[in-house]
Amino acid sequence: MHYQDKLKVAAAQINSMLCDIDANLDRHISLIEEAKEQSVELLVFPELSLTGYSLGSNVMKVAMPLEDARLMALAKVCEGMQTIVGFVEEASPGEYYNAMAILQHGKLVAVHRKLNLPTYGGLEEGKWFSHGSELTMAQVCPGWSSTPLICADLWNPALVHAALLPRPTVLCAPINSASGVVSQDFSNEENWLLNVRFYAMTYGTPVIMSNRYGPEEQSHFWGGSCIIGPRGELLAEAEDREMLIMAELSRTHIARARFELPTHRDADTPLIRELMAGYR
């Protein structure tokens, strides 16, 4: 099988209207069309991009089953471009997930449910959402695959390690990060870049981080969306506004980075499993 060496990827840095799915859907379609015109093959939107973040009890109001016509309409617009969008999934009555829909070829091909629900600082997701329990990987095209982890998923190193052991070629990091939401002393703006650059460099895996930009109630989402290469290098970074950022990834560059720093090869999963066996 022939594997293409280059993959054009993008992150959509937008703000979302709280609980206004129709308005957010229109914004998504506009940026999807723009990305398609630029020959983008993988596009990542922020966490909960179709609904906004501070939902509280409105989670039930904005939740959608996977068969929802609005998700299907969005999938048709994406055509062959893999597009990852944030929404609230209704799995059953009263069971709701902070989720990312992976859309491609006119259909929903996979869903990732957030695994690590933060309940610290100004965050209280555990109050409104059910925990996901599985990792997700989807094929973008021959030789390229993507794995999404949602926001706080990336602050649990064991989850990131487990997600990257199957060797996806791209790690997608849709987030909803507001200034000062953890504490006044913890800088999301500085520490998120440190976080994603560390994982990209350590695992030789490019990262597409897509954050929101703009206000929502009392919060300000600071943006900082970026695309990181397999050595931790910054390939693209958003300005302080809503925008689309793009970069070209190289499978050859990923192979060289992983060959030089063989984290995957030397992971020694049996040893890690043995060491972890005594911990709850």
PDB file of C-alpha atoms in Angstrom:
ATOM      1  CA  MET A   1       0.000   0.000   0.000  1.00  0.00           C
ATOM      2  CA  HIS A   2       1.237   3.502  -0.828  1.00  0.00           C
ATOM      3  CA  TYR A   3       1.387   5.859   2.144  1.00  0.00           C
ATOM      4  CA  GLN A   4       1.304   9.576   1.428  1.00  0.00           C
ATOM      5  CA  ASP A   5       4.127  11.447   3.172  1.00  0.00           C
ATOM      6  CA  LYS A   6       2.428  14.818   3.685  1.00  0.00           C
ATOM      7  CA  LEU A   7      -0.752  15.652   5.564  1.00  0.00           C
ATOM      8  CA  LYS A   8      -2.241  19.147   5.723  1.00  0.00           C
ATOM      9  CA  VAL A   9      -3.864  19.789   9.098  1.00  0.00           C
ATOM     10  CA  ALA A  10      -5.653  22.695  10.745  1.00  0.00           C
ATOM     11  CA  ALA A  11      -7.068  23.937  14.031  1.00  0.00           C
ATOM     12  CA  ALA A  12     -10.173  26.130  14.149  1.00  0.00           C
ATOM     13  CA  GLN A  13      -9.858  28.728  16.910  1.00  0.00           C
ATOM     14  CA  ILE A  14     -13.383  30.032  17.401  1.00  0.00           C
ATOM     15  CA  ASN A  15     -15.676  31.219  20.134  1.00  0.00           C
ATOM     16  CA  SER A  16     -18.972  29.392  20.647  1.00  0.00           C
ATOM     17  CA  MET A  17     -22.351  30.851  21.494  1.00  0.00           C
ATOM     18  CA  LEU A  18     -23.528  29.276  24.734  1.00  0.00           C
ATOM     19  CA  CYS A  19     -26.415  26.832  24.076  1.00  0.00           C
ATOM     20  CA  ASP A  20     -26.961  28.154  20.525  1.00  0.00           C
ATOM     21  CA  ILE A  21     -26.260  25.083  18.417  1.00  0.00           C
ATOM     22  CA  ASP A  22     -27.701  26.542  15.202  1.00  0.00           C
ATOM     23  CA  ALA A  23     -25.426  29.614  15.303  1.00  0.00           C
ATOM     24  CA  ASN A  24     -22.420  27.467  16.144  1.00  0.00           C
ATOM     25  CA  LEU A  25     -23.289  25.051  13.356  1.00  0.00           C
ATOM     26  CA  ASP A  26     -23.242  27.866  10.803  1.00  0.00           C
ATOM     27  CA  ARG A  27     -19.804  28.952  12.046  1.00  0.00           C
ATOM     28  CA  HIS A  28     -18.521  25.391  11.779  1.00  0.00           C
ATOM     29  CA  ILE A  29     -19.761  25.023   8.218  1.00  0.00           C
ATOM     30  CA  SER A  30     -18.102  28.280   7.204  1.00  0.00           C
ATOM     31  CA  LEU A  31     -14.717  27.199   8.566  1.00  0.00           C
ATOM     32  CA  ILE A  32     -15.045  23.690   7.148  1.00  0.00           C
ATOM     33  CA  GLU A  33     -15.600  25.194   3.700  1.00  0.00           C
ATOM     34  CA  GLU A  34     -12.599  27.478   4.185  1.00  0.00           C
ATOM     35  CA  ALA A  35     -10.424  24.539   5.243  1.00  0.00           C
ATOM     36  CA  LYS A  36     -11.539  22.458   2.259  1.00  0.00           C
ATOM     37  CA  GLU A  37     -10.559  25.309  -0.085  1.00  0.00           C
ATOM     38  CA  GLN A  38      -7.070  25.135   1.445  1.00  0.00           C
ATOM     39  CA  SER A  39      -6.880  21.342   0.880  1.00  0.00           C
ATOM     40  CA  VAL A  40      -6.879  20.564   4.610  1.00  0.00           C
ATOM     41  CA  GLU A  41      -7.197  16.842   5.339  1.00  0.00           C
ATOM     42  CA  LEU A  42      -7.623  16.933   9.140  1.00  0.00           C
ATOM     43  CA  LEU A  43      -9.438  19.766  10.958  1.00  0.00           C
ATOM     44  CA  VAL A  44      -9.854  20.033  14.737  1.00  0.00           C
ATOM     45  CA  PHE A  45     -12.417  22.246  16.515  1.00  0.00           C
ATOM     46  CA  PRO A  46     -12.307  23.058  20.261  1.00  0.00           C
ATOM     47  CA  GLU A  47     -13.939  21.057  23.018  1.00  0.00           C
ATOM     48  CA  LEU A  48     -17.760  21.514  23.143  1.00  0.00           C
ATOM     49  CA  SER A  49     -17.510  23.704  20.048  1.00  0.00           C
ATOM     50  CA  LEU A  50     -21.174  23.183  19.106  1.00  0.00           C
ATOM     51  CA  THR A  51     -22.564  24.100  22.535  1.00  0.00           C
ATOM     52  CA  GLY A  52     -20.234  26.314  24.567  1.00  0.00           C
ATOM     53  CA  TYR A  53     -18.743  25.287  27.890  1.00  0.00           C
ATOM     54  CA  SER A  54     -20.594  26.726  30.907  1.00  0.00           C
ATOM     55  CA  LEU A  55     -23.659  24.575  30.390  1.00  0.00           C
ATOM     56  CA  GLY A  56     -24.612  23.533  33.916  1.00  0.00           C
ATOM     57  CA  SER A  57     -28.068  21.992  33.885  1.00  0.00           C
ATOM     58  CA  ASN A  58     -28.431  23.013  30.212  1.00  0.00           C
ATOM     59  CA  VAL A  59     -26.401  19.907  29.361  1.00  0.00           C
ATOM     60  CA  MET A  60     -29.700  18.069  28.933  1.00  0.00           C
ATOM     61  CA  LYS A  61     -31.052  20.824  26.662  1.00  0.00           C
ATOM     62  CA  VAL A  62     -28.168  20.760  24.169  1.00  0.00           C
ATOM     63  CA  ALA A  63     -27.408  17.009  24.186  1.00  0.00           C
ATOM     64  CA  MET A  64     -27.648  15.122  20.901  1.00  0.00           C
ATOM     65  CA  PRO A  65     -27.800  11.417  20.080  1.00  0.00           C
ATOM     66  CA  LEU A  66     -25.292  10.241  17.504  1.00  0.00           C
ATOM     67  CA  GLU A  67     -28.069  10.049  14.887  1.00  0.00           C
ATOM     68  CA  ASP A  68     -28.951  13.747  15.274  1.00  0.00           C
ATOM     69  CA  ALA A  69     -29.673  15.387  11.910  1.00  0.00           C
ATOM     70  CA  ARG A  70     -27.360  18.311  12.694  1.00  0.00           C
ATOM     71  CA  LEU A  71     -24.358  16.022  13.127  1.00  0.00           C
ATOM     72  CA  MET A  72     -25.284  14.222   9.920  1.00  0.00           C
ATOM     73  CA  ALA A  73     -25.545  17.526   8.032  1.00  0.00           C
ATOM     74  CA  LEU A  74     -22.133  18.551   9.324  1.00  0.00           C
ATOM     75  CA  ALA A  75     -20.658  15.204   8.265  1.00  0.00           C
ATOM     76  CA  LYS A  76     -21.909  15.691   4.703  1.00  0.00           C
ATOM     77  CA  VAL A  77     -20.217  19.090   4.471  1.00  0.00           C
ATOM     78  CA  CYS A  78     -16.895  17.577   5.577  1.00  0.00           C
ATOM     79  CA  GLU A  79     -16.822  15.087   2.679  1.00  0.00           C
ATOM     80  CA  GLY A  80     -13.345  13.457   2.656  1.00  0.00           C
ATOM     81  CA  MET A  81     -11.767  15.793   5.196  1.00  0.00           C
ATOM     82  CA  GLN A  82     -11.653  14.329   8.701  1.00  0.00           C
ATOM     83  CA  THR A  83     -13.209  16.889  11.022  1.00  0.00           C
ATOM     84  CA  ILE A  84     -13.350  16.638  14.815  1.00  0.00           C
ATOM     85  CA  VAL A  85     -16.066  18.680  16.541  1.00  0.00           C
ATOM     86  CA  GLY A  86     -17.148  19.016  20.166  1.00  0.00           C
ATOM     87  CA  PHE A  87     -20.686  18.298  21.347  1.00  0.00           C
ATOM     88  CA  VAL A  88     -22.716  16.829  24.215  1.00  0.00           C
ATOM     89  CA  GLU A  89     -23.627  13.227  23.451  1.00  0.00           C
ATOM     90  CA  GLU A  90     -26.873  11.767  24.762  1.00  0.00           C
ATOM     91  CA  ALA A  91     -26.121   8.060  25.091  1.00  0.00           C
ATOM     92  CA  SER A  92     -29.397   7.278  26.888  1.00  0.00           C
ATOM     93  CA  PRO A  93     -31.950   9.342  28.823  1.00  0.00           C
ATOM     94  CA  GLY A  94     -30.014  11.151  31.546  1.00  0.00           C
ATOM     95  CA  GLU A  95     -26.606   9.848  30.368  1.00  0.00           C
ATOM     96  CA  TYR A  96     -24.523  12.653  28.848  1.00  0.00           C
ATOM     97  CA  TYR A  97     -20.906  12.818  27.691  1.00  0.00           C
ATOM     98  CA  ASN A  98     -18.524  15.636  26.860  1.00  0.00           C
ATOM     99  CA  ALA A  99     -17.599  14.202  23.466  1.00  0.00           C
ATOM    100  CA  MET A 100     -15.833  14.767  20.159  1.00  0.00           C
ATOM    101  CA  ALA A 101     -17.473  13.563  16.946  1.00  0.00           C
ATOM    102  CA  ILE A 102     -15.069  12.402  14.234  1.00  0.00           C
ATOM    103  CA  LEU A 103     -16.715  13.115  10.889  1.00  0.00           C
ATOM    104  CA  GLN A 104     -15.522  11.959   7.455  1.00  0.00           C
ATOM    105  CA  HIS A 105     -16.855  10.609   4.151  1.00  0.00           C
ATOM    106  CA  GLY A 106     -20.304  12.002   4.914  1.00  0.00           C
ATOM    107  CA  LYS A 107     -20.768  10.085   8.157  1.00  0.00           C
ATOM    108  CA  LEU A 108     -19.829   9.942  11.809  1.00  0.00           C
ATOM    109  CA  VAL A 109     -16.922   7.473  11.923  1.00  0.00           C
ATOM    110  CA  ALA A 110     -16.080   7.549  15.657  1.00  0.00           C
ATOM    111  CA  VAL A 111     -16.739   9.331  18.950  1.00  0.00           C
ATOM    112  CA  HIS A 112     -14.383  10.071  21.818  1.00  0.00           C
ATOM    113  CA  ARG A 113     -15.928  10.581  25.244  1.00  0.00           C
ATOM    114  CA  LYS A 114     -13.906  12.640  27.709  1.00  0.00           C
ATOM    115  CA  LEU A 115     -12.182  10.373  30.211  1.00  0.00           C
ATOM    116  CA  ASN A 116     -10.873  12.790  32.842  1.00  0.00           C
ATOM    117  CA  LEU A 117     -13.616  15.133  34.074  1.00  0.00           C
ATOM    118  CA  PRO A 118     -12.042  18.000  36.068  1.00  0.00           C
ATOM    119  CA  THR A 119     -13.585  18.979  39.395  1.00  0.00           C
ATOM    120  CA  TYR A 120     -11.115  21.536  40.712  1.00  0.00           C
ATOM    121  CA  GLY A 121     -10.724  25.312  40.590  1.00  0.00           C
ATOM    122  CA  GLY A 122     -13.661  26.707  38.634  1.00  0.00           C
ATOM    123  CA  LEU A 123     -14.322  23.367  36.917  1.00  0.00           C
ATOM    124  CA  GLU A 124     -17.175  21.017  37.822  1.00  0.00           C
ATOM    125  CA  GLU A 125     -17.648  18.679  34.849  1.00  0.00           C
ATOM    126  CA  GLY A 126     -18.019  15.632  37.083  1.00  0.00           C
ATOM    127  CA  LYS A 127     -21.294  17.143  38.264  1.00  0.00           C
ATOM    128  CA  TRP A 128     -22.866  17.141  34.797  1.00  0.00           C
ATOM    129  CA  PHE A 129     -21.211  14.469  32.648  1.00  0.00           C
ATOM    130  CA  SER A 130     -20.605  10.727  32.721  1.00  0.00           C
ATOM    131  CA  HIS A 131     -17.002   9.522  32.416  1.00  0.00           C
ATOM    132  CA  GLY A 132     -15.835   8.011  29.153  1.00  0.00           C
ATOM    133  CA  SER A 133     -14.064   4.656  29.375  1.00  0.00           C
ATOM    134  CA  GLU A 134     -12.363   4.054  26.015  1.00  0.00           C
ATOM    135  CA  LEU A 135      -9.629   5.512  23.842  1.00  0.00           C
ATOM    136  CA  THR A 136     -10.344   6.335  20.204  1.00  0.00           C
ATOM    137  CA  MET A 137      -8.266   6.147  17.020  1.00  0.00           C
ATOM    138  CA  ALA A 138      -9.483   6.825  13.483  1.00  0.00           C
ATOM    139  CA  GLN A 139      -7.818   6.486  10.096  1.00  0.00           C
ATOM    140  CA  VAL A 140      -7.437   9.788   8.248  1.00  0.00           C
ATOM    141  CA  CYS A 141      -5.970   8.319   5.043  1.00  0.00           C
ATOM    142  CA  PRO A 142      -3.439   5.569   4.211  1.00  0.00           C
ATOM    143  CA  GLY A 143      -0.529   5.883   6.634  1.00  0.00           C
ATOM    144  CA  TRP A 144      -2.186   8.503   8.842  1.00  0.00           C
ATOM    145  CA  SER A 145      -4.348   8.100  11.936  1.00  0.00           C
ATOM    146  CA  SER A 146      -5.621  10.452  14.621  1.00  0.00           C
ATOM    147  CA  THR A 147      -6.350  10.054  18.319  1.00  0.00           C
ATOM    148  CA  PRO A 148      -8.257  12.774  20.199  1.00  0.00           C
ATOM    149  CA  LEU A 149      -7.927  13.505  23.903  1.00  0.00           C
ATOM    150  CA  ILE A 150     -10.159  16.218  25.330  1.00  0.00           C
ATOM    151  CA  CYS A 151      -8.638  18.963  27.477  1.00  0.00           C
ATOM    152  CA  ALA A 152      -8.128  17.503  30.990  1.00  0.00           C
ATOM    153  CA  ASP A 153      -7.481  14.069  29.430  1.00  0.00           C
ATOM    154  CA  LEU A 154      -4.059  15.503  28.603  1.00  0.00           C
ATOM    155  CA  TRP A 155      -3.332  16.324  32.249  1.00  0.00           C
ATOM    156  CA  ASN A 156      -3.404  12.628  33.133  1.00  0.00           C
ATOM    157  CA  PRO A 157      -0.043  11.359  31.775  1.00  0.00           C
ATOM    158  CA  ALA A 158      -1.125   7.722  32.035  1.00  0.00           C
ATOM    159  CA  LEU A 159      -4.054   8.401  29.686  1.00  0.00           C
ATOM    160  CA  VAL A 160      -1.776  10.078  27.159  1.00  0.00           C
ATOM    161  CA  HIS A 161       0.698   7.192  27.367  1.00  0.00           C
ATOM    162  CA  ALA A 162      -2.080   4.652  26.817  1.00  0.00           C
ATOM    163  CA  ALA A 163      -3.503   6.673  23.911  1.00  0.00           C
ATOM    164  CA  LEU A 164      -0.143   6.879  22.145  1.00  0.00           C
ATOM    165  CA  LEU A 165       0.957   3.256  22.574  1.00  0.00           C
ATOM    166  CA  PRO A 166      -1.048   2.217  19.449  1.00  0.00           C
ATOM    167  CA  ARG A 167       1.145   4.738  17.560  1.00  0.00           C
ATOM    168  CA  PRO A 168      -1.338   7.172  16.008  1.00  0.00           C
ATOM    169  CA  THR A 169       0.439   9.578  13.695  1.00  0.00           C
ATOM    170  CA  VAL A 170      -1.362  12.658  15.101  1.00  0.00           C
ATOM    171  CA  LEU A 171      -2.627  13.533  18.580  1.00  0.00           C
ATOM    172  CA  CYS A 172      -5.591  15.913  18.515  1.00  0.00           C
ATOM    173  CA  ALA A 173      -6.075  18.120  21.574  1.00  0.00           C
ATOM    174  CA  PRO A 174      -9.408  19.988  21.524  1.00  0.00           C
ATOM    175  CA  ILE A 175      -9.617  22.108  24.678  1.00  0.00           C
ATOM    176  CA  ASN A 176     -11.699  24.775  26.403  1.00  0.00           C
ATOM    177  CA  SER A 177      -9.169  26.668  28.492  1.00  0.00           C
ATOM    178  CA  ALA A 178     -10.080  29.934  30.198  1.00  0.00           C
ATOM    179  CA  SER A 179      -7.664  32.275  31.942  1.00  0.00           C
ATOM    180  CA  GLY A 180      -7.421  31.707  35.696  1.00  0.00           C
ATOM    181  CA  VAL A 181      -9.914  28.822  35.779  1.00  0.00           C
ATOM    182  CA  VAL A 182      -7.561  26.510  37.716  1.00  0.00           C
ATOM    183  CA  SER A 183      -6.215  29.206  40.048  1.00  0.00           C
ATOM    184  CA  GLN A 184      -4.786  32.711  39.824  1.00  0.00           C
ATOM    185  CA  ASP A 185      -1.281  31.275  40.219  1.00  0.00           C
ATOM    186  CA  PHE A 186      -1.575  28.552  37.565  1.00  0.00           C
ATOM    187  CA  SER A 187      -1.021  29.921  34.062  1.00  0.00           C
ATOM    188  CA  ASN A 188      -3.035  27.993  31.493  1.00  0.00           C
ATOM    189  CA  GLU A 189      -1.487  30.154  28.786  1.00  0.00           C
ATOM    190  CA  GLU A 190       2.092  29.060  29.624  1.00  0.00           C
ATOM    191  CA  ASN A 191       1.474  25.555  30.869  1.00  0.00           C
ATOM    192  CA  TRP A 192      -0.673  24.284  28.005  1.00  0.00           C
ATOM    193  CA  LEU A 193       2.110  24.967  25.514  1.00  0.00           C
ATOM    194  CA  LEU A 194       4.580  23.226  27.829  1.00  0.00           C
ATOM    195  CA  ASN A 195       2.204  20.262  28.099  1.00  0.00           C
ATOM    196  CA  VAL A 196       1.625  19.640  24.393  1.00  0.00           C
ATOM    197  CA  ARG A 197       5.242  20.305  23.380  1.00  0.00           C
ATOM    198  CA  PHE A 198       6.394  17.737  25.944  1.00  0.00           C
ATOM    199  CA  TYR A 199       4.102  15.026  24.595  1.00  0.00           C
ATOM    200  CA  ALA A 200       4.939  15.792  20.956  1.00  0.00           C
ATOM    201  CA  MET A 201       8.683  15.613  21.631  1.00  0.00           C
ATOM    202  CA  THR A 202       8.554  12.595  23.963  1.00  0.00           C
ATOM    203  CA  TYR A 203       6.435  10.438  21.644  1.00  0.00           C
ATOM    204  CA  GLY A 204       7.498  11.831  18.258  1.00  0.00           C
ATOM    205  CA  THR A 205       3.853  12.640  17.596  1.00  0.00           C
ATOM    206  CA  PRO A 206       2.533  15.938  16.185  1.00  0.00           C
ATOM    207  CA  VAL A 207      -0.170  17.619  18.263  1.00  0.00           C
ATOM    208  CA  ILE A 208      -3.032  19.794  17.021  1.00  0.00           C
ATOM    209  CA  MET A 209      -4.271  21.876  19.946  1.00  0.00           C
ATOM    210  CA  SER A 210      -7.493  23.793  19.298  1.00  0.00           C
ATOM    211  CA  ASN A 211      -8.718  26.211  21.975  1.00  0.00           C
ATOM    212  CA  ARG A 212     -11.482  28.814  22.006  1.00  0.00           C
ATOM    213  CA  TYR A 213     -10.927  32.541  21.870  1.00  0.00           C
ATOM    214  CA  GLY A 214     -13.300  35.066  23.403  1.00  0.00           C
ATOM    215  CA  PRO A 215     -15.726  35.603  26.293  1.00  0.00           C
ATOM    216  CA  GLU A 216     -18.372  33.343  27.796  1.00  0.00           C
ATOM    217  CA  GLU A 217     -20.234  34.724  30.817  1.00  0.00           C
ATOM    218  CA  GLN A 218     -17.467  35.624  33.317  1.00  0.00           C
ATOM    219  CA  SER A 219     -14.748  33.614  31.569  1.00  0.00           C
ATOM    220  CA  HIS A 220     -12.253  34.611  28.887  1.00  0.00           C
ATOM    221  CA  PHE A 221     -10.915  31.861  26.646  1.00  0.00           C
ATOM    222  CA  TRP A 222      -7.372  32.857  25.741  1.00  0.00           C
ATOM    223  CA  GLY A 223      -6.871  31.002  22.456  1.00  0.00           C
ATOM    224  CA  GLY A 224      -3.270  29.983  21.862  1.00  0.00           C
ATOM    225  CA  SER A 225      -4.251  27.228  19.430  1.00  0.00           C
ATOM    226  CA  CYS A 226      -1.159  25.646  17.928  1.00  0.00           C
ATOM    227  CA  ILE A 227       0.218  22.835  15.803  1.00  0.00           C
ATOM    228  CA  ILE A 228       3.332  21.130  17.166  1.00  0.00           C
ATOM    229  CA  GLY A 229       5.738  18.966  15.166  1.00  0.00           C
ATOM    230  CA  PRO A 230       7.184  15.578  16.200  1.00  0.00           C
ATOM    231  CA  ARG A 231      10.229  17.098  17.884  1.00  0.00           C
ATOM    232  CA  GLY A 232       8.165  19.549  19.906  1.00  0.00           C
ATOM    233  CA  GLU A 233       8.714  22.355  17.418  1.00  0.00           C
ATOM    234  CA  LEU A 234       6.031  25.016  16.932  1.00  0.00           C
ATOM    235  CA  LEU A 235       4.691  24.791  13.362  1.00  0.00           C
ATOM    236  CA  ALA A 236       1.758  27.209  13.651  1.00  0.00           C
ATOM    237  CA  GLU A 237       0.225  29.372  16.369  1.00  0.00           C
ATOM    238  CA  ALA A 238      -2.977  31.393  16.396  1.00  0.00           C
ATOM    239  CA  GLU A 239      -3.167  35.121  17.024  1.00  0.00           C
ATOM    240  CA  ASP A 240      -5.486  36.627  19.650  1.00  0.00           C
ATOM    241  CA  ARG A 241      -8.612  36.291  17.534  1.00  0.00           C
ATOM    242  CA  GLU A 242     -10.879  33.741  15.898  1.00  0.00           C
ATOM    243  CA  MET A 243      -9.011  32.145  13.006  1.00  0.00           C
ATOM    244  CA  LEU A 244      -7.949  28.999  11.192  1.00  0.00           C
ATOM    245  CA  ILE A 245      -4.308  27.900  11.496  1.00  0.00           C
ATOM    246  CA  MET A 246      -2.714  25.319   9.207  1.00  0.00           C
ATOM    247  CA  ALA A 247       0.467  23.302   8.865  1.00  0.00           C
ATOM    248  CA  GLU A 248       1.856  20.469   6.773  1.00  0.00           C
ATOM    249  CA  LEU A 249       3.008  17.345   8.597  1.00  0.00           C
ATOM    250  CA  SER A 250       5.491  14.811   7.233  1.00  0.00           C
ATOM    251  CA  ARG A 251       5.365  11.078   7.899  1.00  0.00           C
ATOM    252  CA  THR A 252       9.104  10.927   7.202  1.00  0.00           C
ATOM    253  CA  HIS A 253       9.779  13.537   9.897  1.00  0.00           C
ATOM    254  CA  ILE A 254       7.641  11.571  12.360  1.00  0.00           C
ATOM    255  CA  ALA A 255       9.562   8.382  11.554  1.00  0.00           C
ATOM    256  CA  ARG A 256      12.920  10.095  12.117  1.00  0.00           C
ATOM    257  CA  ALA A 257      11.819  11.614  15.419  1.00  0.00           C
ATOM    258  CA  ARG A 258      10.559   8.249  16.700  1.00  0.00           C
ATOM    259  CA  PHE A 259      13.662   6.409  15.485  1.00  0.00           C
ATOM    260  CA  GLU A 260      15.976   8.860  17.246  1.00  0.00           C
ATOM    261  CA  LEU A 261      13.932   8.866  20.487  1.00  0.00           C
ATOM    262  CA  PRO A 262      12.238   5.422  20.560  1.00  0.00           C
ATOM    263  CA  THR A 263       9.718   6.038  23.336  1.00  0.00           C
ATOM    264  CA  HIS A 264       7.146   3.746  21.746  1.00  0.00           C
ATOM    265  CA  ARG A 265       9.656   0.945  21.161  1.00  0.00           C
ATOM    266  CA  ASP A 266      11.013   1.070  24.708  1.00  0.00           C
ATOM    267  CA  ALA A 267       7.711   1.605  26.533  1.00  0.00           C
ATOM    268  CA  ASP A 268       7.986  -1.848  28.189  1.00  0.00           C
ATOM    269  CA  THR A 269       4.268  -2.210  28.821  1.00  0.00           C
ATOM    270  CA  PRO A 270       4.597  -5.515  30.734  1.00  0.00           C
ATOM    271  CA  LEU A 271       6.903  -3.832  33.258  1.00  0.00           C
ATOM    272  CA  ILE A 272       4.601  -0.829  33.632  1.00  0.00           C
ATOM    273  CA  ARG A 273       1.640  -3.135  34.125  1.00  0.00           C
ATOM    274  CA  GLU A 274       3.546  -5.050  36.814  1.00  0.00           C
ATOM    275  CA  LEU A 275       4.575  -1.864  38.599  1.00  0.00           C
ATOM    276  CA  MET A 276       1.029  -0.519  38.528  1.00  0.00           C
ATOM    277  CA  ALA A 277      -0.552  -3.740  39.779  1.00  0.00           C
ATOM    278  CA  GLY A 278      -0.126  -2.755  43.418  1.00  0.00           C
ATOM    279  CA  TYR A 279      -1.832   0.626  43.053  1.00  0.00           C
ATOM    280  CA  ARG A 280      -5.506   1.419  43.061  1.00  0.00           C
TER     281      ARG A 280
END
